Tab-separated table of N, CA and C in Angstrom:
chain	number	residue	atom	x	y	z
A	92	MET	N	76.182	111.571	96.817
A	92	MET	CA	77.031	112.502	96.497
A	92	MET	C	77.958	111.423	97.855
A	93	GLU	N	79.330	111.942	97.349
A	93	GLU	CA	80.547	110.864	98.102
A	93	GLU	C	80.829	111.384	99.287
A	94	GLN	N	80.745	110.890	100.603
A	94	GLN	CA	81.623	111.461	101.345
A	94	GLN	C	82.964	111.369	101.570
A	95	HIS	N	82.956	112.272	102.643
A	95	HIS	CA	84.760	112.688	102.742
A	95	HIS	C	85.257	111.936	103.858
A	96	ALA	N	86.629	110.912	104.072
A	96	ALA	CA	87.106	110.497	105.311
A	96	ALA	C	87.599	111.673	105.901
A	97	ASN	N	87.261	111.807	107.576
A	97	ASN	CA	88.008	112.211	108.322
A	97	ASN	C	89.359	111.990	108.407
A	98	ILE	N	90.209	112.269	107.893
A	98	ILE	CA	91.504	111.962	108.279
A	98	ILE	C	92.388	112.474	108.906
A	99	GLN	N	93.135	112.328	110.230
A	99	GLN	CA	93.332	113.228	111.505
A	99	GLN	C	95.046	112.539	111.508
A	100	LEU	N	96.091	112.862	111.523
A	100	LEU	CA	97.301	112.992	112.205
A	100	LEU	C	97.538	113.552	113.311
A	101	HIS	N	98.381	112.561	114.136
A	101	HIS	CA	98.671	112.761	115.114
A	101	HIS	C	99.795	112.509	116.053
A	102	PHE	N	101.088	113.731	115.559
A	102	PHE	CA	102.538	113.874	115.582
A	102	PHE	C	103.138	113.687	117.023
A	103	ASP	N	104.051	112.820	117.511
A	103	ASP	CA	104.271	112.671	118.749
A	103	ASP	C	105.768	113.750	118.452
A	104	VAL	N	106.253	114.891	119.165
A	104	VAL	CA	107.392	115.437	118.931
A	104	VAL	C	108.318	114.487	119.909
A	105	LEU	N	108.075	114.084	120.934
A	105	LEU	CA	109.329	113.403	121.348
A	105	LEU	C	109.750	112.144	120.543
A	106	SER	N	108.641	111.389	120.664
A	106	SER	CA	109.026	109.792	119.757
A	106	SER	C	109.342	110.123	119.224
A	107	CYS	N	109.072	111.260	117.877
A	107	CYS	CA	108.684	110.753	116.324
A	107	CYS	C	107.863	110.412	115.898
A	108	ARG	N	106.918	110.025	116.847
A	108	ARG	CA	106.199	108.457	116.157
A	108	ARG	C	104.917	109.588	115.458
A	109	ALA	N	103.878	108.071	114.862
A	109	ALA	CA	102.513	109.323	114.139
A	109	ALA	C	101.531	108.366	114.121
A	110	LEU	N	100.213	108.600	114.480
A	110	LEU	CA	98.973	107.804	114.434
A	110	LEU	C	98.077	108.801	113.667
A	111	LEU	N	97.853	107.366	112.692
A	111	LEU	CA	97.039	108.024	111.480
A	111	LEU	C	95.266	107.823	112.059
A	112	SER	N	94.635	108.677	111.979
A	112	SER	CA	93.208	108.191	112.657
A	112	SER	C	92.327	108.127	110.935
A	113	CYS	N	91.820	107.078	110.965
A	113	CYS	CA	91.122	107.386	109.535
A	113	CYS	C	89.306	106.531	109.310
A	114	GLU	N	88.427	107.356	109.462
A	114	GLU	CA	87.173	106.581	109.811
A	114	GLU	C	87.052	105.576	110.625
A	115	GLY	N	86.830	106.135	111.526
A	115	GLY	CA	87.029	105.384	113.677
A	115	GLY	C	88.113	104.181	113.484
A	116	LYS	N	88.904	104.410	112.705
A	116	LYS	CA	89.992	103.575	113.106
A	116	LYS	C	91.231	104.126	113.245
A	117	ASP	N	92.081	103.610	113.927
A	117	ASP	CA	93.713	104.301	114.612
A	117	ASP	C	94.441	103.173	113.810
A	118	TYR	N	95.831	103.684	113.909
A	118	TYR	CA	96.921	102.896	112.540
A	118	TYR	C	98.075	104.006	113.258
A	119	VAL	N	98.791	103.034	113.845
A	119	VAL	CA	100.248	103.306	114.345
A	119	VAL	C	101.269	103.463	112.812
A	120	LEU	N	101.931	104.296	112.477
A	120	LEU	CA	102.992	104.206	111.624
A	120	LEU	C	104.320	103.812	111.782
A	121	PRO	N	104.773	102.810	110.894
A	121	PRO	CA	105.394	101.768	111.389
A	121	PRO	C	107.061	102.623	111.748
A	122	ASP	N	107.286	103.611	111.418
A	122	ASP	CA	108.520	104.357	111.212
A	122	ASP	C	108.293	104.994	111.997
A	123	THR	N	109.684	106.096	112.352
A	123	THR	CA	109.761	107.377	113.208
A	123	THR	C	109.820	108.527	111.891
A	124	TYR	N	109.673	109.745	112.113
A	124	TYR	CA	110.034	111.100	111.524
A	124	TYR	C	110.399	111.836	111.766
A	125	PRO	N	111.124	112.710	111.030
A	125	PRO	CA	111.747	114.201	111.549
A	125	PRO	C	111.370	115.456	111.921
A	126	SER	N	109.947	115.673	111.233
A	126	SER	CA	108.715	116.682	111.686
A	126	SER	C	107.711	116.130	111.276
A	127	LYS	N	106.586	117.160	111.319
A	127	LYS	CA	105.173	116.627	111.056
A	127	LYS	C	104.990	116.542	109.390
A	128	GLU	N	105.863	117.424	108.740
A	128	GLU	CA	105.453	117.240	107.390
A	128	GLU	C	105.943	115.985	106.921
A	129	ALA	N	107.044	115.151	107.378
A	129	ALA	CA	107.274	113.956	106.886
A	129	ALA	C	106.376	113.079	107.120
A	130	ALA	N	106.122	113.600	108.648
A	130	ALA	CA	104.957	112.170	108.843
A	130	ALA	C	103.534	111.965	107.727
A	131	GLN	N	103.528	113.633	107.498
A	131	GLN	CA	101.876	113.903	107.039
A	131	GLN	C	102.390	113.597	105.437
A	132	ALA	N	103.528	113.137	105.035
A	132	ALA	CA	103.880	112.999	103.341
A	132	ALA	C	103.184	111.127	103.825
A	133	ALA	N	104.292	110.599	104.609
A	133	ALA	CA	103.930	109.497	105.016
A	133	ALA	C	102.654	108.926	104.767
A	134	ALA	N	101.860	109.516	105.927
A	134	ALA	CA	100.284	109.102	106.220
A	134	ALA	C	99.452	109.069	104.830
A	135	GLN	N	100.030	110.550	104.020
A	135	GLN	CA	98.651	110.186	102.927
A	135	GLN	C	98.919	109.000	102.055
A	136	LYS	N	100.637	108.699	101.841
A	136	LYS	CA	100.594	107.277	100.991
A	136	LYS	C	100.262	106.192	101.535
A	137	PHE	N	100.467	106.287	103.486
A	137	PHE	CA	99.935	104.951	103.852
A	137	PHE	C	98.327	104.445	103.916
A	138	ALA	N	97.488	106.286	103.642
A	138	ALA	CA	95.745	106.094	103.679
A	138	ALA	C	95.931	105.629	102.124
A	139	TRP	N	96.605	106.207	101.225
A	139	TRP	CA	96.370	105.857	99.230
A	139	TRP	C	96.686	104.470	99.436
A	140	GLU	N	97.323	103.785	99.935
A	140	GLU	CA	98.168	102.413	99.525
A	140	GLU	C	97.249	101.614	99.994
A	141	LYS	N	97.486	101.854	101.748
A	141	LYS	CA	96.718	100.348	102.294
A	141	LYS	C	96.018	100.685	102.795
A	142	LEU	N	94.893	102.330	102.550
A	142	LEU	CA	93.657	101.956	103.204
A	142	LEU	C	92.893	102.078	102.009
A	143	GLY	N	93.148	101.980	101.061
A	143	GLY	CA	92.432	101.406	99.650
A	143	GLY	C	91.555	102.967	99.243
A	144	LEU	N	92.133	104.123	99.724
A	144	LEU	CA	91.657	105.914	99.406
A	144	LEU	C	92.036	105.887	97.713
A	145	LYS	N	92.873	105.072	97.200
A	145	LYS	CA	93.533	105.384	95.891
A	145	LYS	C	92.775	105.655	94.951
A	146	SER	N	91.409	105.146	94.789
A	146	SER	CA	90.224	105.286	93.672
A	146	SER	C	89.164	105.920	94.215
A	147	ARG	N	88.982	106.516	95.591
A	147	ARG	CA	87.939	107.131	95.858
A	147	ARG	C	88.058	108.471	96.541
A	148	ARG	N	89.066	108.671	96.789
A	148	ARG	CA	88.974	110.079	97.590
A	148	ARG	C	89.958	111.471	96.362
A	149	ALA	N	91.159	110.370	95.584
A	149	ALA	CA	92.327	111.489	95.189
A	149	ALA	C	92.556	111.313	93.877
A	150	SER	N	93.243	111.656	93.088
A	150	SER	CA	93.786	111.118	92.294
A	150	SER	C	95.479	110.813	92.487
A	151	LYS	N	95.760	111.210	93.141
A	151	LYS	CA	97.615	110.940	93.562
A	151	LYS	C	97.453	111.227	95.366
A	152	ALA	N	98.625	110.626	96.134
A	152	ALA	CA	98.728	110.672	97.210
A	152	ALA	C	98.446	111.726	97.928
A	153	SER	N	98.982	112.447	97.479
A	153	SER	CA	99.457	113.721	97.740
A	153	SER	C	98.401	115.037	97.822
A	154	ASP	N	97.527	114.667	97.099
A	154	ASP	CA	95.969	115.254	96.938
A	154	ASP	C	95.082	115.181	98.527
A	155	LEU	N	95.362	114.024	99.127
A	155	LEU	CA	94.625	113.638	100.239
A	155	LEU	C	94.835	114.222	101.537
A	156	ALA	N	93.883	114.859	101.948
A	156	ALA	CA	93.711	115.569	102.767
A	156	ALA	C	93.745	115.395	104.044
A	157	ILE	N	95.122	115.769	104.639
A	157	ILE	CA	94.909	115.100	106.089
A	157	ILE	C	94.945	115.805	107.427
A	158	TRP	N	94.729	116.097	108.380
A	158	TRP	CA	94.437	117.355	109.199
A	158	TRP	C	95.631	117.338	110.554
A	159	LEU	N	96.157	117.904	110.781
A	159	LEU	CA	97.267	117.350	111.435
A	159	LEU	C	96.636	118.216	112.794
A	160	ARG	N	97.324	117.048	113.956
A	160	ARG	CA	96.768	117.507	115.376
A	160	ARG	C	98.265	117.637	116.231
């Protein structure tokens, strides 16, 4: 059975920056975002394209489950 990654998004409302935690590693997303929802969409795309979750987790980036913190 395939394990699912624990993907968490930490969004700082003061700086509008986002930190993505995935499989024990942290990644600071390169842009600023106007809302948590925008940061979540960017985090899904980042995890999908850059972290190799494309073939393992979901059929498209928006299907990735990301926990908002």
